PDB file of C-alpha atoms in Angstrom:
ATOM      1  CA  MET A 118      27.417   8.589   9.121  1.00 69.00           C
ATOM      2  CA  LYS A 119      24.188  10.793   9.017  1.00 81.00           C
ATOM      3  CA  LYS A 120      22.358  10.783   5.743  1.00 87.00           C
ATOM      4  CA  THR A 121      21.778  13.806   3.472  1.00 91.00           C
ATOM      5  CA  TYR A 122      18.424  15.119   2.721  1.00 94.00           C
ATOM      6  CA  PHE A 123      18.778  13.959  -0.550  1.00 95.00           C
ATOM      7  CA  GLN A 124      19.657  10.495   0.417  1.00 94.00           C
ATOM      8  CA  SER A 125      16.663  10.350   2.747  1.00 94.00           C
ATOM      9  CA  ILE A 126      13.895  11.332   0.261  1.00 95.00           C
ATOM     10  CA  PHE A 127      15.279   9.743  -3.099  1.00 96.00           C
ATOM     11  CA  ASN A 128      13.409   6.563  -2.865  1.00 95.00           C
ATOM     12  CA  THR A 129      10.259   8.143  -1.488  1.00 96.00           C
ATOM     13  CA  CYS A 130      10.498  10.581  -4.478  1.00 95.00           C
ATOM     14  CA  LEU A 131      10.982   7.965  -7.071  1.00 95.00           C
ATOM     15  CA  ILE A 132       7.775   6.086  -5.588  1.00 96.00           C
ATOM     16  CA  LEU A 133       6.037   9.325  -5.721  1.00 97.00           C
ATOM     17  CA  PHE A 134       7.062  10.219  -9.582  1.00 96.00           C
ATOM     18  CA  ASP A 135       5.980   6.484 -10.689  1.00 96.00           C
ATOM     19  CA  THR A 136       2.764   6.854  -8.924  1.00 97.00           C
ATOM     20  CA  ALA A 137       2.039  10.145 -10.407  1.00 96.00           C
ATOM     21  CA  LEU A 138       3.323   8.934 -14.048  1.00 96.00           C
ATOM     22  CA  PHE A 139       0.952   5.766 -13.662  1.00 96.00           C
ATOM     23  CA  CYS A 140      -2.090   7.729 -12.634  1.00 95.00           C
ATOM     24  CA  GLY A 141      -1.323  10.376 -15.366  1.00 94.00           C
ATOM     25  CA  ALA A 142      -1.629   7.550 -17.826  1.00 95.00           C
ATOM     26  CA  CYS A 143      -4.762   6.026 -16.394  1.00 93.00           C
ATOM     27  CA  LEU A 144      -6.409   9.536 -16.473  1.00 93.00           C
ATOM     28  CA  LEU A 145      -5.875   9.667 -20.109  1.00 92.00           C
ATOM     29  CA  LEU A 146      -7.249   6.148 -20.704  1.00 91.00           C
ATOM     30  CA  LEU A 147     -10.142   6.568 -18.529  1.00 89.00           C
ATOM     31  CA  SER A 148     -11.069  10.052 -19.995  1.00 88.00           C
ATOM     32  CA  PHE A 149     -11.050   8.381 -23.338  1.00 86.00           C
ATOM     33  CA  GLY A 150     -13.205   5.497 -22.175  1.00 80.00           C
ATOM     34  CA  MET A 151     -15.885   7.880 -20.546  1.00 80.00           C
ATOM     35  CA  TYR A 152     -15.913  10.067 -23.625  1.00 78.00           C
ATOM     36  CA  SER A 153     -16.854   7.022 -25.672  1.00 77.00           C
ATOM     37  CA  LEU A 154     -19.445   5.962 -23.407  1.00 71.00           C
ATOM     38  CA  GLN A 155     -21.194   9.025 -22.382  1.00 74.00           C
ATOM     39  CA  ASN A 156     -23.892   8.892 -24.992  1.00 70.00           C
ATOM     40  CA  ILE A 157     -24.812   5.101 -24.608  1.00 71.00           C
ATOM     41  CA  VAL A 158     -27.716   4.853 -22.316  1.00 66.00           C
ATOM     42  CA  TYR A 159     -27.586   0.850 -21.656  1.00 65.00           C
ATOM     43  CA  LEU A 160     -23.970   1.304 -20.415  1.00 69.00           C
ATOM     44  CA  ALA A 161     -24.459   4.005 -17.973  1.00 74.00           C
ATOM     45  CA  PHE A 162     -23.317   1.646 -15.171  1.00 76.00           C
ATOM     46  CA  LEU A 163     -19.940   1.252 -16.974  1.00 82.00           C
ATOM     47  CA  TYR A 164     -19.604   4.876 -17.302  1.00 79.00           C
ATOM     48  CA  GLN A 165     -20.180   5.569 -13.664  1.00 85.00           C
ATOM     49  CA  LEU A 166     -17.685   2.893 -12.674  1.00 86.00           C
ATOM     50  CA  LEU A 167     -15.242   4.829 -15.065  1.00 87.00           C
ATOM     51  CA  ASN A 168     -15.960   8.051 -13.494  1.00 88.00           C
ATOM     52  CA  THR A 169     -15.234   6.966  -9.899  1.00 91.00           C
ATOM     53  CA  LEU A 170     -12.056   5.249 -11.084  1.00 92.00           C
ATOM     54  CA  HIS A 171     -11.226   8.880 -12.689  1.00 92.00           C
ATOM     55  CA  THR A 172     -11.912  10.542  -9.669  1.00 93.00           C
ATOM     56  CA  PHE A 173      -9.863   8.200  -7.524  1.00 95.00           C
ATOM     57  CA  CYS A 174      -6.785   8.428 -10.138  1.00 95.00           C
ATOM     58  CA  LEU A 175      -7.302  12.245 -10.212  1.00 95.00           C
ATOM     59  CA  VAL A 176      -6.877  12.535  -6.393  1.00 97.00           C
ATOM     60  CA  VAL A 177      -3.918  10.171  -6.132  1.00 97.00           C
ATOM     61  CA  PHE A 178      -2.216  12.071  -8.690  1.00 97.00           C
ATOM     62  CA  PHE A 179      -2.606  15.335  -7.199  1.00 97.00           C
ATOM     63  CA  ILE A 180      -1.347  13.857  -3.750  1.00 97.00           C
ATOM     64  CA  ALA A 181       1.759  12.081  -5.319  1.00 97.00           C
ATOM     65  CA  THR A 182       2.495  15.290  -7.512  1.00 97.00           C
ATOM     66  CA  ALA A 183       1.912  17.629  -4.598  1.00 97.00           C
ATOM     67  CA  SER A 184       4.200  15.596  -2.298  1.00 97.00           C
ATOM     68  CA  PHE A 185       6.804  15.000  -4.757  1.00 97.00           C
ATOM     69  CA  THR A 186       7.064  18.738  -5.571  1.00 96.00           C
ATOM     70  CA  VAL A 187       7.225  19.689  -1.670  1.00 96.00           C
ATOM     71  CA  LEU A 188       9.921  17.117  -1.074  1.00 95.00           C
ATOM     72  CA  PHE A 189      12.053  17.862  -4.230  1.00 94.00           C
ATOM     73  CA  ALA A 190      11.731  21.884  -3.896  1.00 95.00           C
ATOM     74  CA  HIS A 191      13.306  21.748  -0.555  1.00 95.00           C
ATOM     75  CA  GLU A 192      16.296  19.704  -2.163  1.00 95.00           C
ATOM     76  CA  PHE A 193      16.328  22.085  -5.136  1.00 94.00           C
ATOM     77  CA  GLN A 194      16.714  24.866  -2.685  1.00 95.00           C
ATOM     78  CA  LEU A 195      19.513  23.341  -0.711  1.00 93.00           C
ATOM     79  CA  ARG A 196      21.554  22.536  -3.927  1.00 94.00           C
ATOM     80  CA  ARG A 197      21.063  26.101  -5.006  1.00 93.00           C
ATOM     81  CA  GLU A 198      22.325  27.562  -1.918  1.00 93.00           C
ATOM     82  CA  TYR A 199      25.001  25.324  -0.935  1.00 92.00           C
ATOM     83  CA  ASP A 200      26.052  23.170  -4.063  1.00 91.00           C
ATOM     84  CA  ASN A 201      25.204  22.958  -7.946  1.00 91.00           C
ATOM     85  CA  LEU A 202      21.896  22.113  -9.390  1.00 92.00           C
ATOM     86  CA  THR A 203      23.411  19.999 -12.210  1.00 94.00           C
ATOM     87  CA  ASN A 204      24.666  17.808  -9.359  1.00 95.00           C
ATOM     88  CA  ILE A 205      20.897  16.838  -8.825  1.00 95.00           C
ATOM     89  CA  LEU A 206      20.693  15.260 -12.188  1.00 95.00           C
ATOM     90  CA  LYS A 207      24.197  13.773 -12.088  1.00 96.00           C
ATOM     91  CA  SER A 208      23.097  11.830  -8.715  1.00 96.00           C
ATOM     92  CA  ILE A 209      19.899  10.576 -10.213  1.00 96.00           C
ATOM     93  CA  GLN A 210      21.492   9.478 -13.122  1.00 96.00           C
ATOM     94  CA  GLN A 211      24.192   7.414 -11.621  1.00 96.00           C
ATOM     95  CA  THR A 212      21.807   6.175  -9.021  1.00 96.00           C
ATOM     96  CA  LEU A 213      19.741   4.505 -11.524  1.00 96.00           C
ATOM     97  CA  SER A 214      22.803   3.361 -13.538  1.00 95.00           C
ATOM     98  CA  ILE A 215      24.370   1.829 -10.683  1.00 96.00           C
ATOM     99  CA  ARG A 216      21.380   0.053  -9.565  1.00 95.00           C
ATOM    100  CA  LYS A 217      21.251  -1.648 -12.932  1.00 94.00           C
ATOM    101  CA  PHE A 218      24.844  -2.384 -12.401  1.00 94.00           C
ATOM    102  CA  LEU A 219      24.366  -4.177  -9.358  1.00 94.00           C
ATOM    103  CA  LYS A 220      21.261  -5.881 -10.467  1.00 91.00           C
ATOM    104  CA  GLN A 221      21.808  -9.967 -10.581  1.00 87.00           C
ATOM    105  CA  SER A 222      20.146 -11.006 -13.786  1.00 80.00           C
ATOM    106  CA  GLU A 223      20.378 -14.580 -13.137  1.00 67.00           C
ATOM    107  CA  HIS A 224      16.835 -15.398 -11.351  1.00 54.00           C
ATOM    108  CA  SER A 225      16.856 -19.383 -11.769  1.00 55.00           C
ATOM    109  CA  GLU A 226      19.172 -22.029 -11.819  1.00 52.00           C
ATOM    110  CA  THR A 227      19.159 -25.476 -13.987  1.00 55.00           C
ATOM    111  CA  VAL A 228      19.611 -28.493 -11.989  1.00 54.00           C
ATOM    112  CA  THR A 229      20.102 -32.060 -13.482  1.00 56.00           C
ATOM    113  CA  THR A 230      18.323 -34.821 -11.653  1.00 53.00           C
ATOM    114  CA  ILE A 231      19.378 -38.371 -11.315  1.00 57.00           C
ATOM    115  CA  GLU A 232      16.993 -39.002 -14.326  1.00 59.00           C
ATOM    116  CA  GLN A 233      19.028 -36.763 -16.390  1.00 58.00           C
ATOM    117  CA  ALA A 234      15.914 -34.356 -16.555  1.00 59.00           C
ATOM    118  CA  LYS A 235      16.667 -30.576 -16.341  1.00 60.00           C
ATOM    119  CA  ILE A 236      14.762 -28.642 -13.708  1.00 61.00           C
ATOM    120  CA  THR A 237      14.812 -24.901 -13.429  1.00 60.00           C
ATOM    121  CA  HIS A 238      14.903 -24.045  -9.759  1.00 61.00           C
ATOM    122  CA  TYR A 239      13.963 -20.282  -8.724  1.00 63.00           C
ATOM    123  CA  ASN A 240      16.800 -18.500  -6.963  1.00 73.00           C
ATOM    124  CA  PRO A 241      15.565 -16.712  -3.958  1.00 80.00           C
ATOM    125  CA  ILE A 242      19.177 -15.427  -3.040  1.00 84.00           C
ATOM    126  CA  ASN A 243      19.500 -13.388  -6.127  1.00 87.00           C
ATOM    127  CA  LYS A 244      15.669 -11.819  -5.603  1.00 87.00           C
ATOM    128  CA  HIS A 245      16.573 -10.900  -2.048  1.00 87.00           C
ATOM    129  CA  PHE A 246      19.711  -9.151  -3.360  1.00 91.00           C
ATOM    130  CA  ASN A 247      18.168  -7.401  -6.135  1.00 91.00           C
ATOM    131  CA  ARG A 248      15.294  -6.162  -3.679  1.00 91.00           C
ATOM    132  CA  THR A 249      17.996  -4.728  -1.332  1.00 92.00           C
ATOM    133  CA  ILE A 250      20.110  -2.925  -3.961  1.00 92.00           C
ATOM    134  CA  ARG A 251      16.838  -0.888  -4.806  1.00 93.00           C
ATOM    135  CA  LYS A 252      17.790   1.144  -2.051  1.00 93.00           C
ATOM    136  CA  THR A 253      21.356   2.036  -3.376  1.00 96.00           C
ATOM    137  CA  ILE A 254      21.852   5.806  -3.800  1.00 96.00           C
ATOM    138  CA  VAL A 255      24.687   7.849  -5.415  1.00 96.00           C
ATOM    139  CA  ASP A 256      24.786  11.471  -3.971  1.00 96.00           C
ATOM    140  CA  ILE A 257      27.081  13.879  -6.085  1.00 95.00           C
ATOM    141  CA  ARG A 258      28.217  16.962  -4.410  1.00 94.00           C
ATOM    142  CA  GLU A 259      31.000  19.663  -5.378  1.00 93.00           C
ATOM    143  CA  ALA A 260      33.341  18.496  -2.553  1.00 92.00           C
ATOM    144  CA  LYS A 261      32.598  14.645  -2.449  1.00 93.00           C
ATOM    145  CA  VAL A 262      30.638  11.765  -4.000  1.00 95.00           C
ATOM    146  CA  THR A 263      28.863   9.315  -1.650  1.00 95.00           C
ATOM    147  CA  LEU A 264      27.513   5.966  -2.733  1.00 96.00           C
ATOM    148  CA  LEU A 265      25.484   4.132  -0.176  1.00 95.00           C
ATOM    149  CA  ILE A 266      24.741   0.583  -0.655  1.00 95.00           C
ATOM    150  CA  HIS A 267      22.217  -1.247   1.820  1.00 94.00           C
ATOM    151  CA  ILE A 268      23.569  -4.482   3.059  1.00 93.00           C
ATOM    152  CA  PRO A 269      21.483  -7.537   2.585  1.00 92.00           C
ATOM    153  CA  GLN A 270      20.173  -9.198   5.977  1.00 90.00           C
ATOM    154  CA  THR A 271      21.113 -12.816   4.533  1.00 90.00           C
ATOM    155  CA  GLN A 272      24.544 -14.283   4.607  1.00 92.00           C
ATOM    156  CA  GLN A 273      24.256 -15.396   1.099  1.00 92.00           C
ATOM    157  CA  ALA A 274      23.213 -12.148  -0.534  1.00 91.00           C
ATOM    158  CA  THR A 275      25.875 -10.344   1.584  1.00 92.00           C
ATOM    159  CA  LYS A 276      28.614 -12.712   0.248  1.00 93.00           C
ATOM    160  CA  ILE A 277      27.557 -11.457  -3.461  1.00 92.00           C
ATOM    161  CA  LEU A 278      27.899  -7.823  -2.344  1.00 93.00           C
ATOM    162  CA  LYS A 279      31.276  -8.633  -0.716  1.00 93.00           C
ATOM    163  CA  GLU A 280      32.582 -10.245  -3.971  1.00 92.00           C
ATOM    164  CA  MET A 281      31.719  -7.286  -5.885  1.00 93.00           C
ATOM    165  CA  GLU A 282      33.039  -4.594  -3.635  1.00 93.00           C
ATOM    166  CA  MET A 283      36.253  -4.312  -6.076  1.00 93.00           C
ATOM    167  CA  LEU A 284      34.187  -4.039  -9.281  1.00 94.00           C
ATOM    168  CA  ILE A 285      31.825  -1.312  -7.539  1.00 95.00           C
ATOM    169  CA  SER A 286      34.882   0.731  -6.588  1.00 94.00           C
ATOM    170  CA  GLU A 287      36.090   0.521 -10.063  1.00 94.00           C
ATOM    171  CA  GLU A 288      32.635   1.494 -11.515  1.00 94.00           C
ATOM    172  CA  ILE A 289      31.953   4.289  -9.066  1.00 95.00           C
ATOM    173  CA  ALA A 290      35.497   5.885  -9.622  1.00 94.00           C
ATOM    174  CA  ASN A 291      35.250   5.401 -13.491  1.00 95.00           C
ATOM    175  CA  ARG A 292      32.140   7.420 -13.425  1.00 94.00           C
ATOM    176  CA  ASN A 293      33.780  10.184 -11.249  1.00 95.00           C
ATOM    177  CA  PRO A 294      37.263  10.416 -12.547  1.00 93.00           C
ATOM    178  CA  ASP A 295      37.520  14.085 -10.626  1.00 93.00           C
ATOM    179  CA  TYR A 296      37.187  12.231  -7.261  1.00 94.00           C
ATOM    180  CA  TYR A 297      39.557   9.912  -5.321  1.00 93.00           C
ATOM    181  CA  PHE A 298      37.778   7.099  -3.489  1.00 92.00           C
ATOM    182  CA  SER A 299      38.987   5.371  -0.319  1.00 88.00           C
ATOM    183  CA  ARG A 300      38.327   1.856   0.824  1.00 91.00           C
ATOM    184  CA  PRO A 301      34.322   1.256   1.324  1.00 93.00           C
ATOM    185  CA  GLU A 302      33.310   1.438   5.168  1.00 93.00           C
ATOM    186  CA  ARG A 303      30.367  -0.084   6.565  1.00 92.00           C
ATOM    187  CA  LYS A 304      28.370   1.971   9.115  1.00 90.00           C
ATOM    188  CA  GLY A 305      25.745  -0.238  10.472  1.00 89.00           C
ATOM    189  CA  LYS A 306      23.366  -1.476   7.765  1.00 91.00           C
ATOM    190  CA  TRP A 307      24.968   0.529   5.104  1.00 93.00           C
ATOM    191  CA  LEU A 308      28.152   0.222   3.020  1.00 94.00           C
ATOM    192  CA  TYR A 309      29.622   3.858   2.132  1.00 94.00           C
ATOM    193  CA  PHE A 310      31.846   4.313  -0.732  1.00 95.00           C
ATOM    194  CA  THR A 311      33.150   7.869  -0.376  1.00 94.00           C
ATOM    195  CA  GLY A 312      35.021  10.031  -2.914  1.00 94.00           C
ATOM    196  CA  THR A 313      36.895  13.317  -2.245  1.00 94.00           C
ATOM    197  CA  LYS A 314      37.293  15.967  -4.960  1.00 91.00           C
ATOM    198  CA  ARG A 315      40.876  15.892  -6.647  1.00 86.00           C
ATOM    199  CA  SER A 316      42.774  18.927  -5.806  1.00 78.00           C
TER     200      SER A 316
END
């Protein structure tokens, strides 16, 4: 099953948006710092350092913002011509909320040793699972809804996903009551949940 343009660019756009947001905040802080130091002669080296950082953040900010705008503008145009613009917002909102739903919050486990001492061990399975589900995408269209979940590479993390399939089906169906969802299908390294518009 071929990915849509939205599914292909979503994670890249999210990274670019976060980068632009972070650089924007840094620019404000650096501008304030430069303004405070501009008249202090003995701190001229610090002013120059902040000025260099400011320039770097400005360049990254413009590159991230321009890249995000180009990628998103194409999706905006596609939706305007062939779908509905409100479905972009719905897709973004549901993607972020389903990622939160899938996230495993238990990052560690407590083990009692022979000496009755409790030791907390870090759980790498949940870490791997959570890293994988960051690629999850919900794409809402007028005719259908598609939920893509990247299948983890390890057997233990895949088992967690397999055990959650029924819950995921209920969750996505509950969020989109106007669509009828079939059983999930595996295509390569992706698990697809597809919903068709009810007549």
